[in-house]
PDB file of C-alpha atoms in Angstrom:
ATOM      1  CA  MET A   1      51.940  33.164  -3.681  1.00 58.00           C
ATOM      2  CA  GLY A   2      51.386  32.151  -0.015  1.00 66.00           C
ATOM      3  CA  ILE A   3      48.206  31.859   1.936  1.00 69.00           C
ATOM      4  CA  ARG A   4      47.344  35.050   3.812  1.00 65.00           C
ATOM      5  CA  LYS A   5      45.817  34.979   7.241  1.00 59.00           C
ATOM      6  CA  PRO A   6      42.725  37.187   7.532  1.00 56.00           C
ATOM      7  CA  ALA A   7      43.346  40.448   9.425  1.00 56.00           C
ATOM      8  CA  VAL A   8      40.117  40.161  11.446  1.00 50.00           C
ATOM      9  CA  SER A   9      38.762  37.054  13.086  1.00 44.00           C
ATOM     10  CA  VAL A  10      35.058  36.360  13.232  1.00 45.00           C
ATOM     11  CA  LEU A  11      34.889  37.251  16.904  1.00 44.00           C
ATOM     12  CA  ALA A  12      36.871  40.386  16.502  1.00 45.00           C
ATOM     13  CA  GLY A  13      34.857  41.357  13.454  1.00 45.00           C
ATOM     14  CA  GLY A  14      31.668  41.252  15.480  1.00 46.00           C
ATOM     15  CA  GLN A  15      33.250  43.301  18.255  1.00 46.00           C
ATOM     16  CA  SER A  16      34.630  45.917  15.906  1.00 44.00           C
ATOM     17  CA  GLN A  17      31.292  46.229  14.231  1.00 46.00           C
ATOM     18  CA  ARG A  18      29.612  46.877  17.565  1.00 45.00           C
ATOM     19  CA  ALA A  19      32.318  49.427  18.471  1.00 47.00           C
ATOM     20  CA  HIS A  20      31.772  51.159  15.114  1.00 45.00           C
ATOM     21  CA  GLN A  21      27.981  51.328  15.778  1.00 47.00           C
ATOM     22  CA  ALA A  22      28.594  52.741  19.252  1.00 46.00           C
ATOM     23  CA  SER A  23      30.802  55.498  17.834  1.00 46.00           C
ATOM     24  CA  LEU A  24      28.000  56.691  15.530  1.00 47.00           C
ATOM     25  CA  PRO A  25      25.904  59.657  16.755  1.00 49.00           C
ATOM     26  CA  ALA A  26      22.687  58.583  18.460  1.00 48.00           C
ATOM     27  CA  SER A  27      19.595  59.085  16.401  1.00 44.00           C
ATOM     28  CA  SER A  28      16.627  60.898  17.885  1.00 46.00           C
ATOM     29  CA  ASN A  29      14.407  58.242  16.347  1.00 46.00           C
ATOM     30  CA  PRO A  30      14.559  54.759  17.842  1.00 43.00           C
ATOM     31  CA  PRO A  31      14.922  51.908  15.354  1.00 44.00           C
ATOM     32  CA  ALA A  32      11.646  50.660  14.002  1.00 43.00           C
ATOM     33  CA  ALA A  33      10.580  47.228  15.129  1.00 41.00           C
ATOM     34  CA  ILE A  34      10.249  44.741  12.328  1.00 42.00           C
ATOM     35  CA  ALA A  35       7.004  42.764  12.508  1.00 43.00           C
ATOM     36  CA  SER A  36       7.322  39.037  12.195  1.00 43.00           C
ATOM     37  CA  SER A  37       5.706  37.599   9.095  1.00 45.00           C
ATOM     38  CA  GLU A  38       5.363  34.157  10.742  1.00 46.00           C
ATOM     39  CA  PRO A  39       2.000  33.077  12.062  1.00 49.00           C
ATOM     40  CA  THR A  40       1.591  32.703  15.840  1.00 52.00           C
ATOM     41  CA  SER A  41      -0.391  29.463  15.528  1.00 55.00           C
ATOM     42  CA  ARG A  42      -0.908  26.745  12.976  1.00 54.00           C
ATOM     43  CA  GLN A  43      -3.789  24.387  12.201  1.00 55.00           C
ATOM     44  CA  THR A  44      -2.656  20.770  12.413  1.00 51.00           C
ATOM     45  CA  GLY A  45      -5.312  18.177  12.039  1.00 51.00           C
ATOM     46  CA  ASN A  46      -8.353  19.387  13.970  1.00 52.00           C
ATOM     47  CA  ARG A  47      -6.329  21.436  16.521  1.00 54.00           C
ATOM     48  CA  THR A  48      -4.486  24.719  16.582  1.00 54.00           C
ATOM     49  CA  VAL A  49      -0.962  24.472  17.897  1.00 52.00           C
ATOM     50  CA  PRO A  50       1.282  27.423  18.750  1.00 53.00           C
ATOM     51  CA  VAL A  51       4.115  27.708  16.220  1.00 50.00           C
ATOM     52  CA  ARG A  52       6.643  28.003  19.047  1.00 48.00           C
ATOM     53  CA  ALA A  53       5.657  24.424  20.108  1.00 47.00           C
ATOM     54  CA  LEU A  54       6.173  23.063  16.624  1.00 48.00           C
ATOM     55  CA  ALA A  55       9.330  25.057  16.009  1.00 46.00           C
ATOM     56  CA  ALA A  56      10.880  23.749  19.226  1.00 43.00           C
ATOM     57  CA  ARG A  57      10.084  20.187  18.098  1.00 49.00           C
ATOM     58  CA  ARG A  58      11.625  20.799  14.700  1.00 45.00           C
ATOM     59  CA  THR A  59      15.006  21.571  16.314  1.00 40.00           C
ATOM     60  CA  VAL A  60      14.972  18.177  17.977  1.00 43.00           C
ATOM     61  CA  LEU A  61      13.826  16.113  14.961  1.00 47.00           C
ATOM     62  CA  PHE A  62      16.300  15.606  12.141  1.00 48.00           C
ATOM     63  CA  SER A  63      15.025  17.227   8.965  1.00 47.00           C
ATOM     64  CA  ASN A  64      15.504  16.073   5.388  1.00 49.00           C
ATOM     65  CA  GLU A  65      13.985  19.024   3.494  1.00 50.00           C
ATOM     66  CA  ARG A  66      15.863  19.131   0.214  1.00 58.00           C
ATOM     67  CA  ASN A  67      13.102  20.675  -1.894  1.00 63.00           C
ATOM     68  CA  ASP A  68      10.945  17.634  -1.310  1.00 64.00           C
ATOM     69  CA  PRO A  69       7.236  18.170  -1.987  1.00 76.00           C
ATOM     70  CA  ASP A  70       6.557  16.133   1.165  1.00 82.00           C
ATOM     71  CA  PRO A  71       9.582  16.694   3.421  1.00 94.00           C
ATOM     72  CA  LYS A  72      10.431  13.972   5.987  1.00 95.00           C
ATOM     73  CA  VAL A  73      11.771  14.181   9.487  1.00 95.00           C
ATOM     74  CA  GLN A  74      13.505  11.558  11.589  1.00 96.00           C
ATOM     75  CA  VAL A  75      11.477  10.495  14.633  1.00 97.00           C
ATOM     76  CA  PHE A  76      13.214   8.698  17.470  1.00 97.00           C
ATOM     77  CA  LEU A  77      10.927   5.948  18.733  1.00 97.00           C
ATOM     78  CA  SER A  78      10.943   3.671  21.749  1.00 97.00           C
ATOM     79  CA  ALA A  79       8.476   1.071  23.106  1.00 96.00           C
ATOM     80  CA  PRO A  80       8.449  -1.516  25.857  1.00 96.00           C
ATOM     81  CA  LEU A  81       8.425  -5.215  25.036  1.00 97.00           C
ATOM     82  CA  PRO A  82       4.894  -6.618  25.236  1.00 96.00           C
ATOM     83  CA  ALA A  83       4.085  -9.320  27.766  1.00 95.00           C
ATOM     84  CA  ARG A  84       3.746 -12.886  26.633  1.00 93.00           C
ATOM     85  CA  GLY A  85       0.355 -13.621  25.097  1.00 93.00           C
ATOM     86  CA  ILE A  86      -0.348 -10.022  24.024  1.00 94.00           C
ATOM     87  CA  SER A  87       0.612 -10.718  20.391  1.00 95.00           C
ATOM     88  CA  ALA A  88       0.811 -14.093  18.665  1.00 95.00           C
ATOM     89  CA  THR A  89       3.041 -12.451  16.014  1.00 96.00           C
ATOM     90  CA  PHE A  90       5.466 -11.111  18.657  1.00 96.00           C
ATOM     91  CA  ASP A  91       5.608 -14.504  20.394  1.00 96.00           C
ATOM     92  CA  ALA A  92       6.312 -16.291  17.080  1.00 96.00           C
ATOM     93  CA  LEU A  93       8.949 -13.790  15.997  1.00 96.00           C
ATOM     94  CA  SER A  94      10.553 -13.882  19.458  1.00 96.00           C
ATOM     95  CA  ALA A  95      11.050 -17.628  19.083  1.00 95.00           C
ATOM     96  CA  GLN A  96      13.042 -17.073  15.900  1.00 96.00           C
ATOM     97  CA  SER A  97      15.113 -13.974  16.928  1.00 96.00           C
ATOM     98  CA  ARG A  98      15.780 -11.690  19.854  1.00 96.00           C
ATOM     99  CA  PRO A  99      12.655 -10.069  21.359  1.00 96.00           C
ATOM    100  CA  SER A 100      14.016  -6.570  20.635  1.00 96.00           C
ATOM    101  CA  LYS A 101      14.532  -7.414  16.941  1.00 97.00           C
ATOM    102  CA  ALA A 102      11.068  -8.981  16.845  1.00 97.00           C
ATOM    103  CA  LEU A 103       9.480  -5.792  18.242  1.00 97.00           C
ATOM    104  CA  GLN A 104      11.405  -3.603  15.775  1.00 97.00           C
ATOM    105  CA  MET A 105      10.031  -5.680  12.870  1.00 97.00           C
ATOM    106  CA  ILE A 106       6.491  -5.423  14.200  1.00 97.00           C
ATOM    107  CA  LEU A 107       6.902  -1.725  14.843  1.00 97.00           C
ATOM    108  CA  ARG A 108       8.007  -1.116  11.243  1.00 97.00           C
ATOM    109  CA  ARG A 109       4.806  -2.759   9.957  1.00 97.00           C
ATOM    110  CA  ALA A 110       2.632  -1.120  12.634  1.00 96.00           C
ATOM    111  CA  LEU A 111       3.881   2.324  11.689  1.00 96.00           C
ATOM    112  CA  ASP A 112       3.194   1.658   8.021  1.00 96.00           C
ATOM    113  CA  ASP A 113      -0.465   1.022   8.953  1.00 93.00           C
ATOM    114  CA  TYR A 114      -0.478   3.911  11.495  1.00 93.00           C
ATOM    115  CA  GLU A 115       0.676   6.452   8.898  1.00 94.00           C
ATOM    116  CA  LEU A 116      -2.400   5.632   6.876  1.00 93.00           C
ATOM    117  CA  MET A 117      -4.595   6.387   9.957  1.00 91.00           C
ATOM    118  CA  LEU A 118      -3.009   9.728  10.879  1.00 92.00           C
ATOM    119  CA  PRO A 119      -4.525  11.920   8.130  1.00 91.00           C
ATOM    120  CA  ASN A 120      -8.097  10.840   8.860  1.00 88.00           C
ATOM    121  CA  GLY A 121      -7.864  10.919  12.638  1.00 80.00           C
ATOM    122  CA  SER A 122      -8.882   7.348  13.227  1.00 75.00           C
ATOM    123  CA  PHE A 123      -5.808   6.769  15.326  1.00 77.00           C
ATOM    124  CA  THR A 124      -7.366   8.615  18.268  1.00 73.00           C
ATOM    125  CA  GLU A 125      -9.857   5.802  18.851  1.00 74.00           C
ATOM    126  CA  ILE A 126      -7.189   3.220  19.802  1.00 65.00           C
ATOM    127  CA  ALA A 127      -6.467   2.094  23.407  1.00 63.00           C
ATOM    128  CA  PRO A 128      -3.295   3.913  24.619  1.00 63.00           C
ATOM    129  CA  ALA A 129      -1.524   0.983  26.426  1.00 83.00           C
ATOM    130  CA  TYR A 130      -0.746  -2.688  26.264  1.00 90.00           C
ATOM    131  CA  SER A 131       0.601  -5.019  28.967  1.00 91.00           C
ATOM    132  CA  VAL A 132       4.362  -4.972  29.130  1.00 93.00           C
ATOM    133  CA  GLU A 133       7.003  -7.559  30.066  1.00 90.00           C
ATOM    134  CA  GLU A 134       8.543  -7.282  33.560  1.00 90.00           C
ATOM    135  CA  PRO A 135      11.261  -6.261  34.146  1.00 91.00           C
ATOM    136  CA  LEU A 136      10.651  -3.409  31.843  1.00 92.00           C
ATOM    137  CA  ALA A 137      12.793  -3.600  28.662  1.00 95.00           C
ATOM    138  CA  ILE A 138      12.677  -0.750  26.129  1.00 96.00           C
ATOM    139  CA  VAL A 139      13.403  -1.045  22.367  1.00 96.00           C
ATOM    140  CA  ALA A 140      14.665   2.056  20.603  1.00 96.00           C
ATOM    141  CA  THR A 141      14.738   2.801  16.873  1.00 96.00           C
ATOM    142  CA  SER A 142      14.030   5.711  14.490  1.00 96.00           C
ATOM    143  CA  ARG A 143      11.988   6.287  11.388  1.00 96.00           C
ATOM    144  CA  MET A 144      11.737   8.913   8.667  1.00 96.00           C
ATOM    145  CA  MET A 145       8.152  10.167   8.484  1.00 96.00           C
ATOM    146  CA  PRO A 146       6.452  12.878   6.444  1.00 96.00           C
ATOM    147  CA  ARG A 147       6.467  16.189   8.400  1.00 96.00           C
ATOM    148  CA  ARG A 148       2.738  16.662   7.895  1.00 95.00           C
ATOM    149  CA  LEU A 149       2.006  13.321   9.609  1.00 95.00           C
ATOM    150  CA  VAL A 150       4.390  14.125  12.421  1.00 96.00           C
ATOM    151  CA  ASP A 151       2.617  17.497  12.937  1.00 95.00           C
ATOM    152  CA  ILE A 152      -0.731  15.665  13.166  1.00 94.00           C
ATOM    153  CA  ALA A 153       0.669  13.243  15.753  1.00 94.00           C
ATOM    154  CA  LEU A 154       2.263  16.129  17.675  1.00 95.00           C
ATOM    155  CA  ALA A 155      -1.054  17.981  17.826  1.00 93.00           C
ATOM    156  CA  HIS A 156      -2.653  14.871  19.309  1.00 92.00           C
ATOM    157  CA  PHE A 157       0.043  13.553  21.676  1.00 91.00           C
ATOM    158  CA  ASP A 158       1.594  16.911  22.666  1.00 94.00           C
ATOM    159  CA  PRO A 159      -0.869  19.693  21.995  1.00 93.00           C
ATOM    160  CA  LEU A 160       0.948  22.253  24.220  1.00 94.00           C
ATOM    161  CA  GLY A 161       4.432  21.401  22.985  1.00 93.00           C
ATOM    162  CA  PHE A 162       5.979  20.498  26.401  1.00 95.00           C
ATOM    163  CA  GLU A 163       6.897  16.811  25.805  1.00 94.00           C
ATOM    164  CA  SER A 164      10.468  15.902  24.855  1.00 95.00           C
ATOM    165  CA  ALA A 165      11.169  14.271  21.505  1.00 95.00           C
ATOM    166  CA  ARG A 166      11.828  11.049  23.356  1.00 95.00           C
ATOM    167  CA  ALA A 167       8.427  11.119  25.179  1.00 96.00           C
ATOM    168  CA  PHE A 168       6.676  11.931  21.917  1.00 96.00           C
ATOM    169  CA  GLY A 169       8.402   9.009  20.173  1.00 96.00           C
ATOM    170  CA  ARG A 170       7.380   6.680  22.951  1.00 96.00           C
ATOM    171  CA  LYS A 171       3.749   7.721  22.742  1.00 94.00           C
ATOM    172  CA  LEU A 172       3.706   7.407  18.989  1.00 95.00           C
ATOM    173  CA  ALA A 173       5.353   3.981  18.943  1.00 95.00           C
ATOM    174  CA  SER A 174       3.177   2.602  21.747  1.00 94.00           C
ATOM    175  CA  SER A 175       0.022   3.814  20.069  1.00 93.00           C
ATOM    176  CA  ALA A 176       1.046   2.234  16.742  1.00 94.00           C
ATOM    177  CA  LEU A 177       1.798  -1.053  18.505  1.00 95.00           C
ATOM    178  CA  CYS A 178      -1.586  -0.941  20.344  1.00 93.00           C
ATOM    179  CA  THR A 179      -3.295  -0.506  16.952  1.00 92.00           C
ATOM    180  CA  PHE A 180      -1.355  -3.462  15.516  1.00 94.00           C
ATOM    181  CA  PHE A 181      -2.095  -5.692  18.580  1.00 93.00           C
ATOM    182  CA  ASP A 182      -5.824  -4.751  18.491  1.00 90.00           C
ATOM    183  CA  ASN A 183      -6.114  -5.463  14.794  1.00 89.00           C
ATOM    184  CA  GLU A 184      -4.299  -8.766  15.247  1.00 91.00           C
ATOM    185  CA  LYS A 185      -6.794  -9.827  17.944  1.00 87.00           C
ATOM    186  CA  LYS A 186      -9.710  -8.832  15.751  1.00 84.00           C
ATOM    187  CA  VAL A 187      -8.422 -10.994  12.914  1.00 83.00           C
ATOM    188  CA  THR A 188      -7.848 -14.090  15.176  1.00 76.00           C
ATOM    189  CA  ARG A 189     -11.345 -13.841  16.648  1.00 73.00           C
ATOM    190  CA  ARG A 190     -12.998 -14.221  13.272  1.00 66.00           C
TER     191      ARG A 190
END
C-alpha cells in the first residue's frame, strides 16, 4: 500500500473553512465575547507588573518548564570587563587565563550569591555600577535561573516591561558583579 498525499493542505484547509463559514447564513446575534481568565497584573516581589510585560519577556527567554515545581528560564547575560584594581580576584584570575574567562568564572559565583539575595530584596541596596576597562570589552554568557527569581529581577530592573532581554541581562549581570566586588572589598578591609 502506497503513501497517500492529503487532499487538502494546511493553508487550503484554513481557506476552505473560512469559505464554509462565509456561506452560512448570518446570525442576528453577534458572537459572544469570551472573557479572558488571565489576570491583568501580577505581584512580583513588592511591585505589581502588567502581565503583558512579563509575557513578552517570556517569549524572549528560553523556558524549561517540564512539570518542574520550580521551572527555570535561560537568561542571556553580558557585562563589561572591570578596570584593573577593581577586583583582586579578577586581577589574579586574569593573570592565569583570558580576562573574559576570568569574568565568566566570577560571574558564575556572583550570580550564585545574588540568587540568594533576590527573594528578600537585599539586592536593591547595591551600587549599580563599577569602573570598566577602556576600550570597552563585553563578556557574554547565559544562565538557567528559576523563573520566580527572574520575575523578581524583572520587576526591579524593568518594571514597565520595555527593556530588551539583552538590556535586562546586562543590568542583572552588572548588579551581581557589583555585589561581588563590594563584598570582596569588605572582606579585604577587615
